[in-house]
Short mmCIF file of C-alpha atoms and ligand atoms in Angstrom, two decimals:
data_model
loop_
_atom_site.label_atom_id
_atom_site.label_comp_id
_atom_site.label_asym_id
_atom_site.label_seq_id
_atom_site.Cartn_x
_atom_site.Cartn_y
_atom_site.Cartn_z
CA UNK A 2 116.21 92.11 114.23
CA UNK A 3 119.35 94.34 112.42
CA UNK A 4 116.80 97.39 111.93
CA UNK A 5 115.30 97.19 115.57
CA UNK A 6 118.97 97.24 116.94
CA UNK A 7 119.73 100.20 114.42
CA UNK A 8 116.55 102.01 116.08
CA UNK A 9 117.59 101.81 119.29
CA UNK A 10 121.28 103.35 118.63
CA UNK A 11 119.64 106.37 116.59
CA UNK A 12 117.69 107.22 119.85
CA UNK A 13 120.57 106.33 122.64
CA UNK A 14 121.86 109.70 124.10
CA UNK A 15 124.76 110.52 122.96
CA UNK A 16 127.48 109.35 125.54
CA UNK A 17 124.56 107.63 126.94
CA UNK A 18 125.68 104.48 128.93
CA UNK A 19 123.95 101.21 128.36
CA UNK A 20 122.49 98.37 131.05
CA UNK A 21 121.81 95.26 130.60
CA UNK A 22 118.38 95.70 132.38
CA UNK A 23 117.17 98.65 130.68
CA UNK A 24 118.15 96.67 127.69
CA UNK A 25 116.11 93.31 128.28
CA UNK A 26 112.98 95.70 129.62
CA UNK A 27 113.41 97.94 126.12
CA UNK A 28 113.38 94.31 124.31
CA UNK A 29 110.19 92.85 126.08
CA UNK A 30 108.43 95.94 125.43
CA UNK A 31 108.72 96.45 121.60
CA UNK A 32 107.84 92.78 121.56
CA UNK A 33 104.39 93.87 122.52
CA UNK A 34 101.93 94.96 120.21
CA UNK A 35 99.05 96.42 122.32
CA UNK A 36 98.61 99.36 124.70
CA UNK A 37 100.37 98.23 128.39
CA UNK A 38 99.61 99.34 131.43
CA UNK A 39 103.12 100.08 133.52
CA UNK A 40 101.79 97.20 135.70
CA UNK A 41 101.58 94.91 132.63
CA UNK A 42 104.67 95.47 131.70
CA UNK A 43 105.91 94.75 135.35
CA UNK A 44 104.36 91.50 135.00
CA UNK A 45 105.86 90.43 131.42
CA UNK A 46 109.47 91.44 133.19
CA UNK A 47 108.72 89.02 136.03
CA UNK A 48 108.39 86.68 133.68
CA UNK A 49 111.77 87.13 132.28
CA UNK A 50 113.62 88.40 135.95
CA UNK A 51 111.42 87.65 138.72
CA UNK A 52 113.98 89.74 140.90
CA UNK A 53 113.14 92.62 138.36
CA UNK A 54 111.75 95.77 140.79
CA UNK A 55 108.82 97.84 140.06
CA UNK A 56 111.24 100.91 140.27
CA UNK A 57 113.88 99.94 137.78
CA UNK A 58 110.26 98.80 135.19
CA UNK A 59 108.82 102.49 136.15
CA UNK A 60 112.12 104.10 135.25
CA UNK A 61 112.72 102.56 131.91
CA UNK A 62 109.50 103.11 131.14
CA UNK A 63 109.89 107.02 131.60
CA UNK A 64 113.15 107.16 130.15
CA UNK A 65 111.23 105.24 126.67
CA UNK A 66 108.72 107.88 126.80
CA UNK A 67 111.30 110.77 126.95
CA UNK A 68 113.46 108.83 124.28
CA UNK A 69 110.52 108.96 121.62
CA UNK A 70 110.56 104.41 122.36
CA UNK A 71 107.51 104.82 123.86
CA UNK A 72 104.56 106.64 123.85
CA UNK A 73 102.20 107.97 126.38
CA UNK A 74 98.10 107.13 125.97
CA UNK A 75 95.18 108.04 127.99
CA UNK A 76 92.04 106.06 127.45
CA UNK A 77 90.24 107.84 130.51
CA UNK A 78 91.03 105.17 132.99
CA UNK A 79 92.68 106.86 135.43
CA UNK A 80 96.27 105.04 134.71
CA UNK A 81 98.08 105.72 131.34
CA UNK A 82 98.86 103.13 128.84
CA UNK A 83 102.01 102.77 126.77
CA UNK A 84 102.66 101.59 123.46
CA UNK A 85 105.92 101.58 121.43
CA UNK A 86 106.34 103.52 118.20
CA UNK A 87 108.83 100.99 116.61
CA UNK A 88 107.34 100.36 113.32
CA UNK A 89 104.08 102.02 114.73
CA UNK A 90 103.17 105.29 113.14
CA UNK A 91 101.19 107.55 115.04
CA UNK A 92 97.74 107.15 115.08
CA UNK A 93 94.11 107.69 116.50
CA UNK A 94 92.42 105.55 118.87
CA UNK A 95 88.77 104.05 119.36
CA UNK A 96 88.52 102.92 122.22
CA UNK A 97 85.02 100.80 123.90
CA UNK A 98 83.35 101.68 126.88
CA UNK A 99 81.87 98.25 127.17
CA UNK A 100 85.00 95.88 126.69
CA UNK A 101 87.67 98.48 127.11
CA UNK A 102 89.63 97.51 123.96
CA UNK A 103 91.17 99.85 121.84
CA UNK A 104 91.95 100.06 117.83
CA UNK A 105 93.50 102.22 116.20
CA UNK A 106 93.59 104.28 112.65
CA UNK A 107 95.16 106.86 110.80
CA UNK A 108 93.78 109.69 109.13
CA UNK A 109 96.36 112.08 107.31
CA UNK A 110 93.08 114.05 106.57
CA UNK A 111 92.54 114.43 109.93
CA UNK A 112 95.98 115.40 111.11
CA UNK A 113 96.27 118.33 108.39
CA UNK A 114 93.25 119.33 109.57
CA UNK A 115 94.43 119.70 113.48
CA UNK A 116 97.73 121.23 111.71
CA UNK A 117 95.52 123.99 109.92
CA UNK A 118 93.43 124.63 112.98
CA UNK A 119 96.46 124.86 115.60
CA UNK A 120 97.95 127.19 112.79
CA UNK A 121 95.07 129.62 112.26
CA UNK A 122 94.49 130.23 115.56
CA UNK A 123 98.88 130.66 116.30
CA UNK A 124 99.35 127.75 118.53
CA UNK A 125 102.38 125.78 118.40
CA UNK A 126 100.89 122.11 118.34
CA UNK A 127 103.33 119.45 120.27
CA UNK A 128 100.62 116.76 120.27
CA UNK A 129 97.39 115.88 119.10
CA UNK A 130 95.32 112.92 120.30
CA UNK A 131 91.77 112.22 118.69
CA UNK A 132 90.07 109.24 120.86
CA UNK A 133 86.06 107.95 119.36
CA UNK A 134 84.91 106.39 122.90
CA UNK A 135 81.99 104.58 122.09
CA UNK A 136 80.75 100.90 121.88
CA UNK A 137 82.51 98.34 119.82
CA UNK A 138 80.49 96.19 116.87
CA UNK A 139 81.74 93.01 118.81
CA UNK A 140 79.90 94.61 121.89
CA UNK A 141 76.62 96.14 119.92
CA UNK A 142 76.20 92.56 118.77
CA UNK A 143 76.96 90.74 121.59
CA UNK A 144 79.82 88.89 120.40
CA UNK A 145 83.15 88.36 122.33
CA UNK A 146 85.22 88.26 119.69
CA UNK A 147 88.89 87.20 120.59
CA UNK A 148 91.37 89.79 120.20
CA UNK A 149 92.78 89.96 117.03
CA UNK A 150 96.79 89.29 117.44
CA UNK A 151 97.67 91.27 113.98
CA UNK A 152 100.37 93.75 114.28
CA UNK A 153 99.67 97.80 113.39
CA UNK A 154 102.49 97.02 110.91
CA UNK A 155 100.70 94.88 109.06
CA UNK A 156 97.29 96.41 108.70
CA UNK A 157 98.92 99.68 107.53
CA UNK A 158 101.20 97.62 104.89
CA UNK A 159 98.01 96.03 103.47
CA UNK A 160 95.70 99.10 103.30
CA UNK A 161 98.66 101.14 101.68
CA UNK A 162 99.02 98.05 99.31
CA UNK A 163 95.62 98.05 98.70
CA UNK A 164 95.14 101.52 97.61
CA UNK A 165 98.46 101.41 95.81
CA UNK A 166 97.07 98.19 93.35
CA UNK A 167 93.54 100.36 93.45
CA UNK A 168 95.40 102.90 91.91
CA UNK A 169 97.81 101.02 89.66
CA UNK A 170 94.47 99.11 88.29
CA UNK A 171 92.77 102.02 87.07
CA UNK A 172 96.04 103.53 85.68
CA UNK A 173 96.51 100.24 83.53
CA UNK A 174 92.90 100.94 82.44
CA UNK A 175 93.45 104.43 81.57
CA UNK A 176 96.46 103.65 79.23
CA UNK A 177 94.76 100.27 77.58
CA UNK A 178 92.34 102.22 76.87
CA UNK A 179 94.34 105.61 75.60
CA UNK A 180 96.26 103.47 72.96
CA UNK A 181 93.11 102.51 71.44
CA UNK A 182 92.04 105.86 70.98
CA UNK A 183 95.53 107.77 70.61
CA UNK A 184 95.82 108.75 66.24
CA UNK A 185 99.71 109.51 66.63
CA UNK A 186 102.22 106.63 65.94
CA UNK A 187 104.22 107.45 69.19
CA UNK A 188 101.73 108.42 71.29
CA UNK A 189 100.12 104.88 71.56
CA UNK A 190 103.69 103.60 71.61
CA UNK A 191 104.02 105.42 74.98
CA UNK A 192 100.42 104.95 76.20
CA UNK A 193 101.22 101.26 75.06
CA UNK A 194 104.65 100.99 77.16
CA UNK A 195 103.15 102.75 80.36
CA UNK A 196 100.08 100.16 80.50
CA UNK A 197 102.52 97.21 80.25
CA UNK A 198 104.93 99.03 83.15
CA UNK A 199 101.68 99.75 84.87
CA UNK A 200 100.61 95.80 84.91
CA UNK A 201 104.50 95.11 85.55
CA UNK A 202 104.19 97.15 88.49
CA UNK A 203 100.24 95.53 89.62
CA UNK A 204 102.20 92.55 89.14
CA UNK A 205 104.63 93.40 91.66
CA UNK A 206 102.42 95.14 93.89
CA UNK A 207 99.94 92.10 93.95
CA UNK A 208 102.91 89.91 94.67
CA UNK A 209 103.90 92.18 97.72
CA UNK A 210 100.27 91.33 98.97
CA UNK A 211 99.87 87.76 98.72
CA UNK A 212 103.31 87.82 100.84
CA UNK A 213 102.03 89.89 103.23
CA UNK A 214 98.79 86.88 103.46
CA UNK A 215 101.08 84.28 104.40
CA UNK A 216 102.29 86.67 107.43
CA UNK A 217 98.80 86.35 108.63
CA UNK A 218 95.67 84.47 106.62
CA UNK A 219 93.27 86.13 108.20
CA UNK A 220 94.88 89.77 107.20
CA UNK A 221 92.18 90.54 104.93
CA UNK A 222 89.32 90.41 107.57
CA UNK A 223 90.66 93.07 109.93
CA UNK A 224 89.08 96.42 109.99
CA UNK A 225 90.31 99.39 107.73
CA UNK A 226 93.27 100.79 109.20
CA UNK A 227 94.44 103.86 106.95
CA UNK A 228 91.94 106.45 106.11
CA UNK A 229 91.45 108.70 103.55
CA UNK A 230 89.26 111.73 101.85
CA UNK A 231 90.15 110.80 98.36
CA UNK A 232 92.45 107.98 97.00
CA UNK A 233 94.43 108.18 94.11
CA UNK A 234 92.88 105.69 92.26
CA UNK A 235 89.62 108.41 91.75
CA UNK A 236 91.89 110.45 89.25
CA UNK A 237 92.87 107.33 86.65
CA UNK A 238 89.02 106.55 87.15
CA UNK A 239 87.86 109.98 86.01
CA UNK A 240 90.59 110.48 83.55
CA UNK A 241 89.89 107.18 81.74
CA UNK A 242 85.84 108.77 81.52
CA UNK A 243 87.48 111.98 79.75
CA UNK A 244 89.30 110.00 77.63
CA UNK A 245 86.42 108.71 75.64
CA UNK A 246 85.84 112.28 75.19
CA UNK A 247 89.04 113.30 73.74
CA UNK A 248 89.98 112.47 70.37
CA UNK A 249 93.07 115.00 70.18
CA UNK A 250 96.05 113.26 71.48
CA UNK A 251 97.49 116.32 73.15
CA UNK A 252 94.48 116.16 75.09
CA UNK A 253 94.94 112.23 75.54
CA UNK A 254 98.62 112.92 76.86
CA UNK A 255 97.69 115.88 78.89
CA UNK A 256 95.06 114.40 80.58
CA UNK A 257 97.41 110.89 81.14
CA UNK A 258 100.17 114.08 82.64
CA UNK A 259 97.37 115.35 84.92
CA UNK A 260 96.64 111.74 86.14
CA UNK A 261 100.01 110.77 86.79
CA UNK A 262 100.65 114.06 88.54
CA UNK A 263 97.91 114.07 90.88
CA UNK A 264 98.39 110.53 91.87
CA UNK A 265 102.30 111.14 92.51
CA UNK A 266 101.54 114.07 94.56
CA UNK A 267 98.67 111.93 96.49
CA UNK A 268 101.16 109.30 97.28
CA UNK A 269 104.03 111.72 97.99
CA UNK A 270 102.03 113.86 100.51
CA UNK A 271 101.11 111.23 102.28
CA UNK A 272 103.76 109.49 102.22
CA UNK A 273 106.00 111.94 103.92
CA UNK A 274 103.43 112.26 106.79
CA UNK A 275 103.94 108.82 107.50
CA UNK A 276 106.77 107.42 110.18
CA UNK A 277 108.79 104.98 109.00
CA UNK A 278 107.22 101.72 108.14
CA UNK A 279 106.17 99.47 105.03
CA UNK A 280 103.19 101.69 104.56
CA UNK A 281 105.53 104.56 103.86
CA UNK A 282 108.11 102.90 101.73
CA UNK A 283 105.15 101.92 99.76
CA UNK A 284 103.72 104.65 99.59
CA UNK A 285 107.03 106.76 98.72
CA UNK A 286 107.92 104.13 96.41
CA UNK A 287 104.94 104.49 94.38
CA UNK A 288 105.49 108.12 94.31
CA UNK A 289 108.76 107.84 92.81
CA UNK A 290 107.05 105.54 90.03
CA UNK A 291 104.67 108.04 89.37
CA UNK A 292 106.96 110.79 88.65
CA UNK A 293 109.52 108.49 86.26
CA UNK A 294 105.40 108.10 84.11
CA UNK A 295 104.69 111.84 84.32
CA UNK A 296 108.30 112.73 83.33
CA UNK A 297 108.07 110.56 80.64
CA UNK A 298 104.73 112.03 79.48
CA UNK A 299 106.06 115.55 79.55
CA UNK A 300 108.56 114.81 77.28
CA UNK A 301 105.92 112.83 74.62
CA UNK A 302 103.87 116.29 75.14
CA UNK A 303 106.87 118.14 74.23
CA UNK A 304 107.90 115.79 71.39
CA UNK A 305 104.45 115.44 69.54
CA UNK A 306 103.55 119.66 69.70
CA UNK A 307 107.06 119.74 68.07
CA UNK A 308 106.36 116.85 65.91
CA UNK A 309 102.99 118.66 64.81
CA UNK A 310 103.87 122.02 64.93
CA UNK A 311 107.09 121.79 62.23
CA UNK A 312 105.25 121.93 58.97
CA UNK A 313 103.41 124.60 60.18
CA UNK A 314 105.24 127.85 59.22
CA UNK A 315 105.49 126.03 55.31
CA UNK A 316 102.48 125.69 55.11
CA UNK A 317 101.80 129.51 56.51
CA UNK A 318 104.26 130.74 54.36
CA UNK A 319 102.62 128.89 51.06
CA UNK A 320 99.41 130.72 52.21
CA UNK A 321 100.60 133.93 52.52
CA UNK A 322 102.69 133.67 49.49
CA UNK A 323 99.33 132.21 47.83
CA UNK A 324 97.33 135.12 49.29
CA UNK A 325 99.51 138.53 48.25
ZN1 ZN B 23 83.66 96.47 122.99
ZN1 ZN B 24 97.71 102.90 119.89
#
């Protein structure tokens, strides 16, 4: 893969020289998805160079940790664990006492929170790890399921995709049902052309799912990956509610200006917090949408409280005039 090549170079010291070995062990390793063990990985090399030493494995593995390849876990075994952070955002783990199997989530909620806390109290945070220990459902029922073979990847493309449709759904709600309730010409014009981009977008969006299916069938059935205090898709939902309310269309294209605003700033925050994957590019891409809609409705705003304020002064005027 082009992009895994390109992510390699970006985090080769400069002048930094290359071997053949290191290369082959940094290969095998991003080709695993789950949390290894530095014997593990000694064992997957053997497979590929059985003359490969435990040394030269050990090495590489510290030099990926201190070139940002790899990263360092502690499940409380006694032994660390590593795990690549190709693709691989950073993340929170739970991890069962039972069956010893991890999974893992992501909470920007959570993070900004350990941000604020490390801030208020004047530390200079390097790295924070949350870990739930616990028991797993598979081992509260008695089940033993097999392991899931579903990259982080994936799970984070599909619950960013799924909030993103969430979101775009209730936005093509709120603007079907603005036009039906918007008096000025122009104003349902634009609440008419944002609910078709909005089910152009859904549309695209949905499309970008079903793709993601034929990756992996079963991708619906996994566990929520991405977590999150409030989506997006709340605002359109409680804007379309205040809509029914409003019958001045300033107030209509206000409240559409609030909704778009909130939900570009939802997607933007998080999306920056993200490390690069699909789940950000979604994410950011959305954003961008978002902001092209509330620009847009800024300039209707502007447009119809010029359009309605012109006549105005004549009509003060003819009072006045009428008056003295
Ligand atoms: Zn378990
Ligand atoms: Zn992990």
């Amino acid at each position: 893969m082009d992009s895994q090549s390109a992510y390699l170079e970006r985090l080769r010291p400069a002048g930094g020289k290359r071997s053949s070995k290191r290369d082959l062990i940094v290969n095998v390793f991003l080709r695993q998805d789950g949390h290894l063990s530095a014997d593990d990985l000694v064992d997957l090399m053997r497979q590929e160079d059985h003359k490969i030493s435990r040394a030269t494995v050990y090495r590489t593995l510290q030099w990926m940790v201190g070139a940002g390849i790899a990263r360092k876990v502690d499940f409380g075994e006694g032994r660390f664990r590593f795990e690549h952070s190709y693709r691989h955002p950073r993340h929170f783990h739970l991890i069962c006492k039972s069956c010893n199997r991890s999974s893992e989530f992501i909470s920007s909620d959570v993070e900004v929170l350990l941000e604020e806390i490390a801030e208020a109290r004047g530390f200079q945070a390097q790295q924070s790890v949350l870990q739930i220990y616990g028991t797993c459902e598979d081992c509260q029922q008695g089940r033993r399921a097999p392991r899931a073979a579903v990259t982080t990847e994936l799970l984070f493309a599909r619950d960013a995709l799924r909030i993103a449709i969430a979101t775009e759904r209730s936005g093509l709600d709120f603007y079907t049902r603005g036009a039906e309730l918007v008096q000025d010409a122009r104003a349902r014009k634009i609440f008419r052309r944002l609910a078709a981009e909005e089910q152009e977008h859904l549309a695209a969006l949905e499309g970008r799912f079903e793709q993601l299916l034929t990756e992996d069938p079963h991708l619906e059935s996994y566990p929520t990956f991405l977590f999150f205090k409030g989506a997006a898709s709340g605002l359109f939902a409680s804007g379309t509610e205040q809509l029914a309310k409003v019958v001045d269309d300033r107030k209509a294209l206000m409240l559409g200006i609030r909704c778009e605003r909130g939900s570009h700033k939802f997607f933007k925050r998080y999306g920056e917090r993200f490390e690069d994957s699909e789940g950000k590019r979604i994410f950011l891409e959305f954003a961008a949408e978002e902001r092209e809609h509330l620009d847009l409705l800024i300039k209707e705003y502007r447009a119809l409280v010029a359009r309605q304020s012109k006549p105005r002064p004549r009509r003060s005027a003819a009072r006045k005039s009428q008056a003295g």
